[in-house]
Short mmCIF file of C-alpha atoms in Angstrom, two decimals:
data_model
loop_
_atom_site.label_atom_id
_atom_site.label_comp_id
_atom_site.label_asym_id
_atom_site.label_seq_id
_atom_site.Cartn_x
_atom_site.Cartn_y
_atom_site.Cartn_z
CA UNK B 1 0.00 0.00 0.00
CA UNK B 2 2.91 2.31 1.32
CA UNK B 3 4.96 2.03 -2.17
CA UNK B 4 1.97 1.63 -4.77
CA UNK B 5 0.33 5.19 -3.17
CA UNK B 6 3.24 7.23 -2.33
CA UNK B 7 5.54 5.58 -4.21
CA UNK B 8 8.79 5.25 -1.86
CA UNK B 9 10.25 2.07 -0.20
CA UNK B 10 9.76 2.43 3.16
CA UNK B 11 12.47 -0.10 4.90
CA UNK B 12 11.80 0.56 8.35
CA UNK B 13 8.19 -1.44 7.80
CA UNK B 14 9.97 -4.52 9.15
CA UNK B 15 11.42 -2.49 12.30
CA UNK B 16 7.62 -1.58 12.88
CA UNK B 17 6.88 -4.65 12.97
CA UNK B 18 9.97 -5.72 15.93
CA UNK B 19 8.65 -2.36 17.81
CA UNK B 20 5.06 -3.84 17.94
CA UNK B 21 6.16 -7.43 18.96
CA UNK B 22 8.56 -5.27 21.51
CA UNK B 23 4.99 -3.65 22.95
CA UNK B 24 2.70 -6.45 23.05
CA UNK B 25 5.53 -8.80 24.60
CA UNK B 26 6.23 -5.97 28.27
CA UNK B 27 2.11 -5.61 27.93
CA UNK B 28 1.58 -9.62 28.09
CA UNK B 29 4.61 -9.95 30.93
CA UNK B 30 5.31 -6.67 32.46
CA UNK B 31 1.83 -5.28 32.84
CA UNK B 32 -0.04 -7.88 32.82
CA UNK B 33 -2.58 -6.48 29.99
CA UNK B 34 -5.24 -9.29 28.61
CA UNK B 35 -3.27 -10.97 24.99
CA UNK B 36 -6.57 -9.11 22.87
CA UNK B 37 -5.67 -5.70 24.48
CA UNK B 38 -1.61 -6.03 24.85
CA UNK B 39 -2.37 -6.59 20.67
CA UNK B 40 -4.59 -2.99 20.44
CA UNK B 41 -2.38 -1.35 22.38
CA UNK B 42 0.98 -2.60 19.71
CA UNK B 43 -1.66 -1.28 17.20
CA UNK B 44 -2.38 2.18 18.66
CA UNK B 45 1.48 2.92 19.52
CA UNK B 46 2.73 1.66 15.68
CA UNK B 47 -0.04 3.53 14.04
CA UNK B 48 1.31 6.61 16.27
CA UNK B 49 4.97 5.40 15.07
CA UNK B 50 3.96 4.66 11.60
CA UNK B 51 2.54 8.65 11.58
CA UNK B 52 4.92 10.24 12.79
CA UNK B 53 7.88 8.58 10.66
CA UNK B 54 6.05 9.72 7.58
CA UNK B 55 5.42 13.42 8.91
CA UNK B 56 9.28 13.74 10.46
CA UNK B 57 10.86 11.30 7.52
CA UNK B 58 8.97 11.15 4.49
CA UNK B 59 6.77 14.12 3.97
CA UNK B 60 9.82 16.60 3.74
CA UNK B 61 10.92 14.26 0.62
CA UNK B 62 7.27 14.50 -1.47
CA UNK B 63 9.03 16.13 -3.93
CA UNK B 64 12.57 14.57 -3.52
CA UNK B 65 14.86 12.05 -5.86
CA UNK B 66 13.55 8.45 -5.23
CA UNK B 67 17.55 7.75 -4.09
CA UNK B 68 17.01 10.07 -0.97
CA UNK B 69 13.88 8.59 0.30
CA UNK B 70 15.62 4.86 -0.17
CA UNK B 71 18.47 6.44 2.01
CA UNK B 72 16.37 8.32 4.42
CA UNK B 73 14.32 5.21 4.98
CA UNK B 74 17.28 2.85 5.82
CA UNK B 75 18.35 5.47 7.91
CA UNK B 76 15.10 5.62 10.03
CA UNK B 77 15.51 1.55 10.09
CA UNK B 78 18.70 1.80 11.95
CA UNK B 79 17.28 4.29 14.00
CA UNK B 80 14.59 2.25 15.18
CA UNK B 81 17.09 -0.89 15.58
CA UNK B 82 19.08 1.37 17.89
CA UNK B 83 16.46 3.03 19.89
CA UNK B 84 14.91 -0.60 20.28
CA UNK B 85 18.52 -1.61 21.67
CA UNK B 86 18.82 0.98 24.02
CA UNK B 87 15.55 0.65 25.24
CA UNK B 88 15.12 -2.90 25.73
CA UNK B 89 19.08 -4.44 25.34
CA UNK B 90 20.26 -6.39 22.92
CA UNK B 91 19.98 -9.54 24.01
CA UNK B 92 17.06 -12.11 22.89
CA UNK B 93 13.56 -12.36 24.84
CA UNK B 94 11.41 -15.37 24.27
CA UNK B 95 7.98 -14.34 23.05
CA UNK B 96 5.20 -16.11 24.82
CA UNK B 97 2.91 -17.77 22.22
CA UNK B 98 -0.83 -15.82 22.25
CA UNK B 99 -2.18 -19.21 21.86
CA UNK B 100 0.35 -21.21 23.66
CA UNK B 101 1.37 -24.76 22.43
CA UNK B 102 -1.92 -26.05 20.89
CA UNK B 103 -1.75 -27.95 17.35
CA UNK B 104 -4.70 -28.72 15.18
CA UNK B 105 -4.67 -32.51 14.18
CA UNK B 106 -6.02 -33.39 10.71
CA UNK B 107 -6.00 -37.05 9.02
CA UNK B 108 -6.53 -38.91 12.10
CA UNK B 109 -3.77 -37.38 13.53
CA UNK B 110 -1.25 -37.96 11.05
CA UNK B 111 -0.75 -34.05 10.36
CA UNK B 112 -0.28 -31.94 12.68
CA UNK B 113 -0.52 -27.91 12.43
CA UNK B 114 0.06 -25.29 15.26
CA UNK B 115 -2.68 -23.42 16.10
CA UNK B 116 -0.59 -20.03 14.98
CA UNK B 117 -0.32 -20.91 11.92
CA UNK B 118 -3.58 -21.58 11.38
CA UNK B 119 -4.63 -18.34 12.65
CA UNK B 120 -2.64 -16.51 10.77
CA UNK B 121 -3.25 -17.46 7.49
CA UNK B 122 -6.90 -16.66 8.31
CA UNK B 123 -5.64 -13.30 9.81
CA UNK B 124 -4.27 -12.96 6.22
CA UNK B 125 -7.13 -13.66 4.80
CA UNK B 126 -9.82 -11.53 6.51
CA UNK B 127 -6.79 -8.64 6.66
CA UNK B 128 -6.61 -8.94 2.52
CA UNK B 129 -10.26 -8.94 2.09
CA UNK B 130 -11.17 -5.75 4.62
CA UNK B 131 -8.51 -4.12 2.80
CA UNK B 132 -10.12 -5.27 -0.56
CA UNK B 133 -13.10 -3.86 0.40
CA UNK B 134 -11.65 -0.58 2.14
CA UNK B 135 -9.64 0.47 -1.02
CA UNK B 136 -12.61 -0.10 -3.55
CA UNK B 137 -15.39 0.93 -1.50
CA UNK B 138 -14.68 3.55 1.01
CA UNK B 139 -14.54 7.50 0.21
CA UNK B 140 -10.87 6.84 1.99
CA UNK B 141 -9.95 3.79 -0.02
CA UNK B 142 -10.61 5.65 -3.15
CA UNK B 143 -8.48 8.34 -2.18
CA UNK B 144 -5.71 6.31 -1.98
CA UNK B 145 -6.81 4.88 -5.29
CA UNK B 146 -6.56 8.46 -6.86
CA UNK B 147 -3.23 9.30 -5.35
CA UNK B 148 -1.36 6.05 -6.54
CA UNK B 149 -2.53 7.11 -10.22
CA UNK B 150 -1.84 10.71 -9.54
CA UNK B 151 -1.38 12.58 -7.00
CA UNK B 152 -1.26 16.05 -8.91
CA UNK B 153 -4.70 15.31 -10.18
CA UNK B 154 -5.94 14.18 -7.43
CA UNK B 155 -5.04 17.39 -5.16
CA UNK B 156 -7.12 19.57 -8.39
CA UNK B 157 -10.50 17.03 -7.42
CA UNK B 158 -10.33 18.54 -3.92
CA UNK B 159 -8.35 15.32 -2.23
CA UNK B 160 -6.27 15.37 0.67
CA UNK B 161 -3.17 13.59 -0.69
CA UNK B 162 -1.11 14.52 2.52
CA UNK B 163 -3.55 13.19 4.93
CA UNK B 164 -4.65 10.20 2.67
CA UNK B 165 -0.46 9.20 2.83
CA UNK B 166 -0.61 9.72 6.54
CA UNK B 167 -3.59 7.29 6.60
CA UNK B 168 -1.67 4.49 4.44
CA UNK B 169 1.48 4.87 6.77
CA UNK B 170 -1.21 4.54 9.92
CA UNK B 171 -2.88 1.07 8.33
CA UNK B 172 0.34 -0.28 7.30
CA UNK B 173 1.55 0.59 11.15
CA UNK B 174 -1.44 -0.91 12.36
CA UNK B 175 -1.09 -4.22 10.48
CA UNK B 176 2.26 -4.51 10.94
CA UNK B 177 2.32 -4.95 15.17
CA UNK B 178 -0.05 -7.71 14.37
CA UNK B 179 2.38 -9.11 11.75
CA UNK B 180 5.08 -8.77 14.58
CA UNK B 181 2.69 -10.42 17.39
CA UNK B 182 1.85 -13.41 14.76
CA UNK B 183 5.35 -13.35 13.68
CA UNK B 184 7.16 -13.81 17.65
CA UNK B 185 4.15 -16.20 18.38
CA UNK B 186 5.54 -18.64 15.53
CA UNK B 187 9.14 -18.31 16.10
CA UNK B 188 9.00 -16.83 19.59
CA UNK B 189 12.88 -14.92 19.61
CA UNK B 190 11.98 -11.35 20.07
CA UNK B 191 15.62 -9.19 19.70
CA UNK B 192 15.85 -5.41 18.01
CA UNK B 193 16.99 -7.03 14.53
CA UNK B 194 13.59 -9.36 14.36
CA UNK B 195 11.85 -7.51 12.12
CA UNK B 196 14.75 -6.86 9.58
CA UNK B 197 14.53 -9.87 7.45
CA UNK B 198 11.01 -10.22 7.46
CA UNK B 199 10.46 -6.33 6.22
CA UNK B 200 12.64 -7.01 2.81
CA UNK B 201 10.99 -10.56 2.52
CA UNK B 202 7.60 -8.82 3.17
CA UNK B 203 8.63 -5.92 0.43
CA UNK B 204 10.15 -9.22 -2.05
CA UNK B 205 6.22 -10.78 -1.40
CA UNK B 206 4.35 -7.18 -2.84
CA UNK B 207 6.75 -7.60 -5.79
CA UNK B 208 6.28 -11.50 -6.66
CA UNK B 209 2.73 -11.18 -6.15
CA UNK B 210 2.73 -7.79 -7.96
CA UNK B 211 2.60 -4.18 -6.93
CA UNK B 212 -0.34 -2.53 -5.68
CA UNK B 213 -2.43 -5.69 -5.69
CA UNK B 214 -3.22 -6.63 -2.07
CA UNK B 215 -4.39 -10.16 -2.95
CA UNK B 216 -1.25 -10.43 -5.31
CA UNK B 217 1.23 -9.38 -1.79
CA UNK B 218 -0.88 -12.19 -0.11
CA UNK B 219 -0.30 -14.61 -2.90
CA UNK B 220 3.31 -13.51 -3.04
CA UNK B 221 3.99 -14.14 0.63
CA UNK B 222 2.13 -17.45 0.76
CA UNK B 223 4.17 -19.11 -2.39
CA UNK B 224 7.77 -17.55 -0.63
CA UNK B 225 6.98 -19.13 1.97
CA UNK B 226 6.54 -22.32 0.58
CA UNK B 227 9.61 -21.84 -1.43
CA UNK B 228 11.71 -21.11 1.40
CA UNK B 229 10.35 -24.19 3.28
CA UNK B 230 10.61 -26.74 0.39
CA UNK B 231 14.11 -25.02 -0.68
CA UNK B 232 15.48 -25.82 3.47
CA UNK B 233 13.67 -29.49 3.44
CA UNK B 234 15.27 -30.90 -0.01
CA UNK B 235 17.60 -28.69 -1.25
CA UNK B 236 20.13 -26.44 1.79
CA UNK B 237 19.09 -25.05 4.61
CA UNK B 238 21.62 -22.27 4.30
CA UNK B 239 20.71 -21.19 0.61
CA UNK B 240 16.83 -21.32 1.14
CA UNK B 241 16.93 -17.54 1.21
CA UNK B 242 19.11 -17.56 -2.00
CA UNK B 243 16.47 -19.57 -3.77
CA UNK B 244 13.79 -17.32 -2.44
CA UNK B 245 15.43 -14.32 -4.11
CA UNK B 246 16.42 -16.38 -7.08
CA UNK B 247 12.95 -17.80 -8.09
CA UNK B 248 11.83 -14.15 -7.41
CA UNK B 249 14.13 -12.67 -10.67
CA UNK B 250 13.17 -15.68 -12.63
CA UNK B 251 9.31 -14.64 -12.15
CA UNK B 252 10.60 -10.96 -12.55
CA UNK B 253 12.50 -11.69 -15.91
CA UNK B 254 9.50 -13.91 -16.98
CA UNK B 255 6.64 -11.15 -15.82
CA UNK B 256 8.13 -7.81 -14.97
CA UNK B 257 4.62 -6.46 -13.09
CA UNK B 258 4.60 -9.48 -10.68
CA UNK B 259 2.21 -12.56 -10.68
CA UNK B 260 -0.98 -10.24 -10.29
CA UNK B 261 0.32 -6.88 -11.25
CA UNK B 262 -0.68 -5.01 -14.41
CA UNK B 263 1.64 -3.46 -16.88
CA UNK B 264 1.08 0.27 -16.99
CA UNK B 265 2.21 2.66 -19.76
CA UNK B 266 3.97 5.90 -18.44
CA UNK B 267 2.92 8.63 -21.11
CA UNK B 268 6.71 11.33 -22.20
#
């Protein structure tokens, strides 16, 4: 959403998504906050994050070369992997599980599948489909339709296009402390540097599946995942990433706009 309306890169979407796990892991064993409100209250404080790196960052650079966004947001990546180490050390944490150890049992128990992951696929799902319906629907959504086409003529038909970027930087916030709850509830090792890997692996899914097509970065994510977990099982363990980012420039080379994407002319 972030790159297909405002059209930068914003790197620091994975560190979003450690400060959220960071929030709803002290809330669950610090304060003793209920798991469904520890998870609102990642959401409110990354949606006030997500705001106020666009507004301090990002909005200064509207008009900027696309290089000095890309360098401004790795810089505000670091910044957040500092702050998160001075804040809260360095050193690992283990995440408790928001639905502890339970596994769903399927062909007479001959299959087993954790309750997380089953969860969050259908997270994915109802999250893809809301924002289906949000961006096609909604006065809002439509905005944000209008500015990722253009933003100039969008501003002349009386829209907002500083406020509607604000709003995308809020959702993707939002959604990304419960991509970093979901995330440390699978592979429960919460440390400032969580969030890096999945961020550019989130940012390779958008492109597989194609840009600017939510059901396309859903798509995306789902089939590099199962590339990444076929690629460790029969092929390295240490080069699964490789073939992740490999099978990615194949699918590039072979369809430029992504799986879903469309191919847009640029009128000179």
């Amino acid at each position: 959403m972030v790159y297909g309306i405002a059209k930068m890169l914003n790197f620091a979407h994975g560190d979003v998504i450690m400060i959220g796990a960071y929030v709803c892991f002290f809330s669950l064993l610090h304060w003793n906050i209920p798991t469904v409100f520890a998870i609102i209250l990642a959401m409110i404080i990354c949606t006030a994050l997500g705001v106020l790196i666009e507004r301090l960052a990002y909005k200064p650079l509207r008009a900027a070369p696309s290089l000095a966004v890309l360098i401004t947001a790795i810089g505000v990546s670091y910044f957040l992997q500092n702050a998160a180490q001075l804040l809260w050390t360095s050193s690992p944490k283990v995440f408790p599980s928001v639905l502890g150890d339970t596994s769903l049992r399927l062909f007479g128990g001959q299959l087993s599948v954790s309750m997380i992951s089953v969860v969050t696929v259908a997270a994915c799902i109802v999250i893809m489909l809301g924002l289906t319906w949000f961006t096609g629907k909604t006065k809002t959504g439509k905005a944000m339709r209008a500015c990722s086409e253009d933003k100039g003529a969008a501003q002349l038909m009386g829209i907002n296009v500083n406020l509607t970027i604000s709003v995308t930087f809020a959702i993707g916030a939002a959604l990304a402390a419960v991509a970093g709850v979901l995330l440390c509830s699978a592979y429960p090792m919460l440390m400032p540097t969580t969030g890096a890997m999945p961020g550019i692996k989130a940012f390779t899914a958008a492109v597989f599946g194609g840009i600017g097509s939510i059901p396309g970065a859903m798509l995306g994510g789902i089939l590099l995942g199962l590339i990444e977990i076929f690629g460790k099982a029969y092929i390295s363990t240490q080069l699964s990433d490789a073939i992740v980012f490999a099978v990615l420039i194949i699918v590039l080379l072979v369809k430029p706009a992504g799986l879903l994407g469309k191919q847009v002319r640029e009128k000179v």
